[in-house]
Coordinates of C-alpha atoms and ligand atoms in Angstrom, one line a residue:
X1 CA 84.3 114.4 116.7
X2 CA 85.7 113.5 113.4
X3 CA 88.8 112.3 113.4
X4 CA 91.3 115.1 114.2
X5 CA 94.0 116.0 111.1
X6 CA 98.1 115.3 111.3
X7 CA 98.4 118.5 112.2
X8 CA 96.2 118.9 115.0
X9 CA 97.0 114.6 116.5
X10 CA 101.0 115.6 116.5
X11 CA 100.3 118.1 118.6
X12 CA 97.6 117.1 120.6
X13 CA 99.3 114.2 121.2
X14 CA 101.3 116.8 123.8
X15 CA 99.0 118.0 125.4
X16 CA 96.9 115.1 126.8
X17 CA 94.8 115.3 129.9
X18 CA 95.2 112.9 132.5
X19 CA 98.5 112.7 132.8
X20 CA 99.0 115.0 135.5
X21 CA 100.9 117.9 136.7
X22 CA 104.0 117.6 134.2
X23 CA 106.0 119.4 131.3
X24 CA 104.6 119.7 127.7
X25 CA 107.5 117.4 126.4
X26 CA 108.7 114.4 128.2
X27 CA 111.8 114.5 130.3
X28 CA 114.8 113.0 128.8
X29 CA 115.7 110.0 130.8
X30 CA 119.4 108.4 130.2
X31 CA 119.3 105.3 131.3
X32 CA 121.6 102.5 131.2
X33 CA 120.2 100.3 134.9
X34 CA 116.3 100.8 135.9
X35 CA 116.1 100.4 139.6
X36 CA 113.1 98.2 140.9
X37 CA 111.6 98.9 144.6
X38 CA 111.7 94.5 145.1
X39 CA 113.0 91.4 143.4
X40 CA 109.5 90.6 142.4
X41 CA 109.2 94.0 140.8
X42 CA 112.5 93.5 138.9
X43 CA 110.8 91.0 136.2
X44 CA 107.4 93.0 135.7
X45 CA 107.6 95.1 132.5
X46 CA 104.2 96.7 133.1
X47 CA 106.1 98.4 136.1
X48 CA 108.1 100.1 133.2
X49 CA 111.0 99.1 131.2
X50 CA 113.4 97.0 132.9
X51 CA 116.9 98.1 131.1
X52 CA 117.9 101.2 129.1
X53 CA 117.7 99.5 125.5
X54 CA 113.7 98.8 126.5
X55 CA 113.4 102.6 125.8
X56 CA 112.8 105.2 128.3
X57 CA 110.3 108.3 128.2
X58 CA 111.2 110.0 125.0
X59 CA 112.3 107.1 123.1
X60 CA 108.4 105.5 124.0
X61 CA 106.7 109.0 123.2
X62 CA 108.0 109.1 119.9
X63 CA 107.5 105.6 118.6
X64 CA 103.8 106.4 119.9
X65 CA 103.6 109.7 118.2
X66 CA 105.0 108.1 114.9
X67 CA 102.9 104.6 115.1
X68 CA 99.9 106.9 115.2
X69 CA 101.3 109.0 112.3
X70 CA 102.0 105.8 110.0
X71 CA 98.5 104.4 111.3
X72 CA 100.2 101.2 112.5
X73 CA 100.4 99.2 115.7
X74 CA 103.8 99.5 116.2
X75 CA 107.1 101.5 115.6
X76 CA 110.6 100.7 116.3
X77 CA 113.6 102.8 116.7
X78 CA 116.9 102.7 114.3
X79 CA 119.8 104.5 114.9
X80 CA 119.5 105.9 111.7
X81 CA 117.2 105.6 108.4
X82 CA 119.7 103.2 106.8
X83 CA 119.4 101.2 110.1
X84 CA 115.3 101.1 109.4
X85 CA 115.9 100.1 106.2
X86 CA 118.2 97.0 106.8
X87 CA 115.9 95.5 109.9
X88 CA 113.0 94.9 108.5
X89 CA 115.1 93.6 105.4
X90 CA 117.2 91.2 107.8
X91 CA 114.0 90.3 109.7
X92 CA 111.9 89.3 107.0
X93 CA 114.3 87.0 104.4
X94 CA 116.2 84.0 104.9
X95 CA 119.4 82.8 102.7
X96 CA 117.5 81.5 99.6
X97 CA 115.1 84.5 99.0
X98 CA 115.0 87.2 97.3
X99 CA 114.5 90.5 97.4
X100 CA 112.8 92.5 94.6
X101 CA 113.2 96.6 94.6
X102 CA 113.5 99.4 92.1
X103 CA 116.9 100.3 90.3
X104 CA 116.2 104.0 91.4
X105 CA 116.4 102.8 95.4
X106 CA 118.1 104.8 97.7
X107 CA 122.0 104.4 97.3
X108 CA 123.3 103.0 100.4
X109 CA 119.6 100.5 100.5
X110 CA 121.1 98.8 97.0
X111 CA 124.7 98.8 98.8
X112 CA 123.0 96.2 101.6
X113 CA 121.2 94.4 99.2
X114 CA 124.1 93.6 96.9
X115 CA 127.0 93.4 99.4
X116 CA 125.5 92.4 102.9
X117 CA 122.8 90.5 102.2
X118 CA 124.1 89.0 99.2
X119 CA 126.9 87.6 100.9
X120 CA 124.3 85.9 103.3
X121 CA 121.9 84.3 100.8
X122 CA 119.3 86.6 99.9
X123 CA 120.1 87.9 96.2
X124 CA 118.3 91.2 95.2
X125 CA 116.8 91.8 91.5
X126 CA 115.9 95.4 90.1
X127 CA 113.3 96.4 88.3
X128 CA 113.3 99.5 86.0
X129 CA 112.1 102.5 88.3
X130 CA 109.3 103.1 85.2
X131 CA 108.1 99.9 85.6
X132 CA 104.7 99.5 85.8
X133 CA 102.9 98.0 89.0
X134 CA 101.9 95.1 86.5
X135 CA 105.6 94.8 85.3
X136 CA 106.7 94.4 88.8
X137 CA 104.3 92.1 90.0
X138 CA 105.4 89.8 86.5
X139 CA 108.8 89.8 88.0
X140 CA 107.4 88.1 91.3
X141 CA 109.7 84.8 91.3
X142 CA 109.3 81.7 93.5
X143 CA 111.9 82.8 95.8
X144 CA 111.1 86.4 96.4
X145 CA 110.4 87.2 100.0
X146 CA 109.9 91.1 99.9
X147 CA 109.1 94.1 96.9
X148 CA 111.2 97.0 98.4
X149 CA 109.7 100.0 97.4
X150 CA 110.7 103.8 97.4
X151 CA 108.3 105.7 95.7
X152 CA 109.3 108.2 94.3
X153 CA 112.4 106.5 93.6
X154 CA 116.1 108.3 94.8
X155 CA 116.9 111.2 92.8
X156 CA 115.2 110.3 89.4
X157 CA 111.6 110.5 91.3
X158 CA 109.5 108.1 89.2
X159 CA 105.9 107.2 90.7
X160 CA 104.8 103.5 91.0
X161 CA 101.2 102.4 91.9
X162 CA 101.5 101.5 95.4
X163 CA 98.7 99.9 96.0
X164 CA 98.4 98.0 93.4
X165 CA 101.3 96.6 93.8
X166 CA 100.6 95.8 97.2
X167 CA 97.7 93.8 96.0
X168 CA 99.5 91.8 93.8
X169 CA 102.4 90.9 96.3
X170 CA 100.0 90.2 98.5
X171 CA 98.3 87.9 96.1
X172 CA 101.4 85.9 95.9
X173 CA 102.2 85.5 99.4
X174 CA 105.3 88.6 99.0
X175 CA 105.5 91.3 101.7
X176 CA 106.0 94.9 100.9
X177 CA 108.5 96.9 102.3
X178 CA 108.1 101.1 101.6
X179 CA 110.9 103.6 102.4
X180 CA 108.6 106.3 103.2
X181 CA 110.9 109.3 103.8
X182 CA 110.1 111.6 101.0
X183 CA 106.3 111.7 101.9
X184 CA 107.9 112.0 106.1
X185 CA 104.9 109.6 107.0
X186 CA 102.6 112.4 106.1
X187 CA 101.8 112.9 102.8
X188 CA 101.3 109.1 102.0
X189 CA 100.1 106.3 104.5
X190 CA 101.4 103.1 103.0
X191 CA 99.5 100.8 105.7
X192 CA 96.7 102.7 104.5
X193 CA 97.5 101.4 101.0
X194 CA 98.3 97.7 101.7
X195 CA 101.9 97.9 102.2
X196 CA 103.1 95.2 105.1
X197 CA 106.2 97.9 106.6
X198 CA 106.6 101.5 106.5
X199 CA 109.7 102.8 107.2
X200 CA 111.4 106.3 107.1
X201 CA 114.5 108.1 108.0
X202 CA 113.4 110.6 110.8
X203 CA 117.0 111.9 109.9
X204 CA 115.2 114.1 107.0
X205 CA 111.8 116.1 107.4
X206 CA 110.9 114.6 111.2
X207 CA 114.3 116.0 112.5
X208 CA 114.1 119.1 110.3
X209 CA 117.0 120.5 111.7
X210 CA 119.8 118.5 110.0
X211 CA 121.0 118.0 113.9
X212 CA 120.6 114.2 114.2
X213 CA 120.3 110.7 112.5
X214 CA 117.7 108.2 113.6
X215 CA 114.8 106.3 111.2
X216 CA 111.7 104.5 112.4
X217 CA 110.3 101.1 111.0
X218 CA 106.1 100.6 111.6
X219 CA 104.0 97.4 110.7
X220 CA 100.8 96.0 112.2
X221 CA 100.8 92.6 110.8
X222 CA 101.5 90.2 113.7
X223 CA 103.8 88.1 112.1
X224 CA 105.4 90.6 110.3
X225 CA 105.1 92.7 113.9
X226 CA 106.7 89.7 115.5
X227 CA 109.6 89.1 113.0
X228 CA 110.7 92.8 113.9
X229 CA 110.6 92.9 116.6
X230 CA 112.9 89.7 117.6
X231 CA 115.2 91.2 115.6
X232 CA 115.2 94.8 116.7
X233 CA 115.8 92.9 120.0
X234 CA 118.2 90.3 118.9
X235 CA 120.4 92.6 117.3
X236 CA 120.4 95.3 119.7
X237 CA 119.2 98.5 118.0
X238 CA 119.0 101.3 120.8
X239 CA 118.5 104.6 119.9
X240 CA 119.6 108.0 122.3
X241 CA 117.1 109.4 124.3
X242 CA 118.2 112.9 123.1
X243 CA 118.2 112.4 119.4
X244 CA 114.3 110.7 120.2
X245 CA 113.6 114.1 122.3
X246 CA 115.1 116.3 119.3
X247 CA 113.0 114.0 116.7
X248 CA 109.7 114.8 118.8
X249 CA 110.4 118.5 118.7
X250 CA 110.7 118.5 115.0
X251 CA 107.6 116.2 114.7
X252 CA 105.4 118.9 116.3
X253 CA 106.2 121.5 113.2
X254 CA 106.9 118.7 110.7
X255 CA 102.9 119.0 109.2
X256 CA 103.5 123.0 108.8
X257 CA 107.2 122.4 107.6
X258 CA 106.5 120.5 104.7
X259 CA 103.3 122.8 103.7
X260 CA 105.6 125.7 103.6
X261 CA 108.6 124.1 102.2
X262 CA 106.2 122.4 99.2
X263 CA 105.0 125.7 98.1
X264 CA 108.9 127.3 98.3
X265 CA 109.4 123.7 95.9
X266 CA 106.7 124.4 93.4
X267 CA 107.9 128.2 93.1
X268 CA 111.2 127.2 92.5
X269 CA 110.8 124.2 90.5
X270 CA 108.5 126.1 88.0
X271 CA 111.1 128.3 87.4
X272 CA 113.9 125.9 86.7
X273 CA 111.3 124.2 84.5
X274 CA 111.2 127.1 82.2
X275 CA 115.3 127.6 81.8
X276 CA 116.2 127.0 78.8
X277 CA 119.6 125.2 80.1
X278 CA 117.6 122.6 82.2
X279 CA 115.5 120.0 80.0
X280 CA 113.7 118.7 82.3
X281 CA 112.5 119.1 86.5
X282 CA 111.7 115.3 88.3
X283 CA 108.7 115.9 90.3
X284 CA 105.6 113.9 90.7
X285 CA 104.0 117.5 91.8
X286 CA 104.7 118.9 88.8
X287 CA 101.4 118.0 86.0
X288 CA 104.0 117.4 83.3
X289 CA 105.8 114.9 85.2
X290 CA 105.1 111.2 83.9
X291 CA 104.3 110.2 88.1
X292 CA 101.6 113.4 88.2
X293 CA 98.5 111.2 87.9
X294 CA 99.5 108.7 90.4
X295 CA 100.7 111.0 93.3
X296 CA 97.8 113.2 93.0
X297 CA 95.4 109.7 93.3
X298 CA 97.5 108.6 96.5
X299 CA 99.5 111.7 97.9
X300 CA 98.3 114.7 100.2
X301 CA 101.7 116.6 99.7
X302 CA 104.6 116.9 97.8
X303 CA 108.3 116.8 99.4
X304 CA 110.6 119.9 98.2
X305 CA 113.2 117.6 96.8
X306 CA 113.4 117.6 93.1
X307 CA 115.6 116.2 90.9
X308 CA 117.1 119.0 87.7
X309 CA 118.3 117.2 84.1
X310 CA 120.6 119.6 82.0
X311 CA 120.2 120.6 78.9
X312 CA 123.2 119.3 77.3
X313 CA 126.8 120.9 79.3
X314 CA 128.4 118.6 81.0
X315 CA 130.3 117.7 84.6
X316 CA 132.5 120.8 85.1
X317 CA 129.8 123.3 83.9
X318 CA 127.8 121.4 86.8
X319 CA 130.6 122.2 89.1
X320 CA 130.9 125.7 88.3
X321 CA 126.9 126.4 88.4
X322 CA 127.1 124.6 91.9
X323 CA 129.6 126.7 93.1
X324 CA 128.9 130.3 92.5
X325 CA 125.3 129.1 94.5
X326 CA 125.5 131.6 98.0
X327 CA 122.7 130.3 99.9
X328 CA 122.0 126.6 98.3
X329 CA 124.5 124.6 100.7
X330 CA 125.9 121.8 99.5
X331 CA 125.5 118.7 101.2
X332 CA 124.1 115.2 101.6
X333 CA 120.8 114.8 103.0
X334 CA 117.8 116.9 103.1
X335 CA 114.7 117.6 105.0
X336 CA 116.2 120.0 107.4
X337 CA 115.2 124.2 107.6
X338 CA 118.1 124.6 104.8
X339 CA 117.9 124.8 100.9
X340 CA 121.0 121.8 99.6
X341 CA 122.0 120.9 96.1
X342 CA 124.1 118.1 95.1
X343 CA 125.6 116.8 91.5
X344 CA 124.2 113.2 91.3
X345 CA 125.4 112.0 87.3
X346 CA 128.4 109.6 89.2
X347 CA 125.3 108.1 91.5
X348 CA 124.2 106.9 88.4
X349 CA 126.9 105.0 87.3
X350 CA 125.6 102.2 89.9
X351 CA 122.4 101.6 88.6
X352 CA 121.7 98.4 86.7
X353 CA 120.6 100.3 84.0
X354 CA 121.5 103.9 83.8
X355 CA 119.3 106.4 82.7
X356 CA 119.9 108.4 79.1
X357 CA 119.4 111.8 80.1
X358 CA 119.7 115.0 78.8
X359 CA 122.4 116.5 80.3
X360 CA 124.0 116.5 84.1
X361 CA 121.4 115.5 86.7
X362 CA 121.0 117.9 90.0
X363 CA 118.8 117.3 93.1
X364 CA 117.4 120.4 94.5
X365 CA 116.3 120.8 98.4
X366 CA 114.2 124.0 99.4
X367 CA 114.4 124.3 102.7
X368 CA 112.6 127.6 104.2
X369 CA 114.3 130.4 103.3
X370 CA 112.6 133.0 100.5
X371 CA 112.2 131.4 97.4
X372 CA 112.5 134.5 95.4
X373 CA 116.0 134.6 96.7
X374 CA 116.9 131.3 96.4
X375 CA 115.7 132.0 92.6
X376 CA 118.3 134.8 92.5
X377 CA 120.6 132.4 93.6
X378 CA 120.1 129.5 91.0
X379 CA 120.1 132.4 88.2
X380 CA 123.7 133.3 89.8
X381 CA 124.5 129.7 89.3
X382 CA 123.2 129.5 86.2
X383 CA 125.6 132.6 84.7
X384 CA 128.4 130.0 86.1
X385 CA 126.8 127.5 84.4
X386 CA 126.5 129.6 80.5
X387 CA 130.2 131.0 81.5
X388 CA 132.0 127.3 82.0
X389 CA 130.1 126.2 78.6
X390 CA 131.4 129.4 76.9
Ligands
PLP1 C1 118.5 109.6 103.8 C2 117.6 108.4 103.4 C3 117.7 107.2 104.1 C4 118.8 107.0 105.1 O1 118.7 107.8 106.2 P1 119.9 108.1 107.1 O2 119.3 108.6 108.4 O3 120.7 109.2 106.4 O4 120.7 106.9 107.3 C5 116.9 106.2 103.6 N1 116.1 106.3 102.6 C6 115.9 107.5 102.0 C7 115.0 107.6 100.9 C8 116.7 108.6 102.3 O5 116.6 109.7 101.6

């Protein structure tokens, strides 16, 4: 049989033969002490694992179901999707080396980089989130240890040729590091591609649910496998057996999910694309969108998270458009069942180099709700918008 789809593995996955009489989905097992039946037993991991922090049933299925999802050997556990982006970060580099990432990274990523890290020796530099792959790979110094990318980048979505930039770290001896959570391990495969660590926060689309935090790192490289997982152990990461449980529940509807929630996106983001107060929708989906050519050579979805740039107007028009929304909550994060909007212009403000754009920048989540109705929403919002500009 040809190899059996996402959709189909996640859930098949569950259903197993062999296994014996037993529940669909695995028990969860808190577990601080594992008892052994003998002293010899007490040192023989293949009996199962020996202490709590080993990981017990749910916490194993998972990393399982997730490896197999990233197409990678192994998968650790972080307590949440900032924790999987700081270990392989803190496993791989040593004081001296740098680290080379996007100026469009995720928010709290550039706060490790600059303040933690920093402060121990490993310096980050920041490319311009248009940069080409070429570009990038120019900026490859003696002393970088790791390209961190996010593509596409944190709320102003450009695309960057992964692979090829993959390639040319390779070429230099340079691992690359991918915060994967937009494409939720599904729409993109960046082992696939070349790319050393995948990493996502399962906090977003594998949750679903916006009822828990936890992120997942996945490599196959052995030394690269090795250096993680030292320091997964070494530092003590330990996720709860009931967030694991609740991120394996999510990851069984996660496939249909996205599908649904990407075609809610397009709906909506085509019609924000033709107001005449927004200049311009960021989304490599979109075939206007400077990242279109790229995704659709390397993706197999789309995320429904969008950025929004105003036509003109300015902060407190934002705020007023933002809240006369009814069923757009607002919020940090996304991924989960619910549609979210946020006002992003300060987040720009720590960039290296901040964008000139058009107006106030928005990012948009569709979560699964009608998009007709979210649409009569955003048009609600947008009378606030035309009335605070008035
Ligand atoms: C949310 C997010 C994270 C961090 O996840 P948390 O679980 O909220 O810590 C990391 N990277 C990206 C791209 C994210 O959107």
């Amino acid at each position: 049989m040809d190899p059996l789809s996402d959709r189909t593995r996640l859930i098949a996955a569950a259903t197993r033969r062999g296994e014996g009489r037993r529940p669909v989905n695995p028990p969860i097992e808190r577990a601080s002490t594992m008892l052994s039946d003998a002293v010899d037993d007490m040192r023989d991991g293949s009996l199962g694992p020996l202490y709590g922090i080993d990981g017990t049933a749910s916490q194993t299925a998972l990393r399982q179901a997730i490896a197999d999802l990233e197409g990678a050997e192994h998968c650790w556990l972080a307590p949440s999707g900032l924790a999987a982006v700081t270990l392989p970060l803190l496993a791989l580099t040593r004081p001296g080396e740098e680290v080379l990432t996007t100026d469009a990274v995720y928010g709290p990523s550039r706060r490790f980089l600059t303040r933690y890290l920093a402060a121990r020796g490993v310096t980050a530099r920041f490319h311009a989130p248009d940069a080409t792959a070429e570009e990038v790979a120019a900026l490859i110094s003696e002393r970088t240890r790791v390209v961190l990318i996010e593509a596409p980048g944190s709320l102003t979505m450009e695309m960057i040729d992964v692979p090829a930039l993959a390639a040319a770290a390779r070429a230099r001896g340079v691992l690359t590091v991918m915060d994967n959570t937009w494409a939720a391990g599904l729409a993109f495969k960046p082992l696939a591609h070349g790319v050393d660590v995948s990493l996502q926060a399962l906090t977003k689309y594998v949750g679903g649910h916006s009822d828990l935090m936890l992120g997942a790192v996945c490599a196959s490289d052995p030394a690269v496998v090795k250096a993680i997982a030292e320091a997964h152990e070494d530092i003590g990461l330990c996720v709860s057996p009931d967030d694991a449980w609740l991120a394996l529940r999510g990851l069984r509807t996660l496939p249909i999910r996205y599908a649904e929630q990407a075609w809610s996106m397009r709906q909506v983001a085509d019609w924000m694309a033709a107001r005449p107060e927004v200049s311009r929708v960021l989304h490599p989906a979109l075939p206007g969108d400077p990242g279109h050519a790229l995704w659709k050579r390397d993706f197999t979805g789309a995320a429904s998270l969008f950025g929004v740039v105003m036509q003109g107007g300015d902060g407190k028009a934002a705020h007023a458009f933002l809240d006369a929304l009814r069923l757009f909550g607002l919020g940090y994060s996304w991924g989960g069942f619910e549609s979210l909007i946020t006002y992003e212009t300060p987040q720009m403000a720590f960039r290296v180099n901040p964008p000139e754009l058009e107006g106030p920048l928005l990012r948009l989540h569709v979560g699964l709700e009608d998009p007709t109705e979210l649409i009569a929403d955003l048009e609600t919002g947008l009378a606030a918008w035309r009335a605070a500009l008035a």
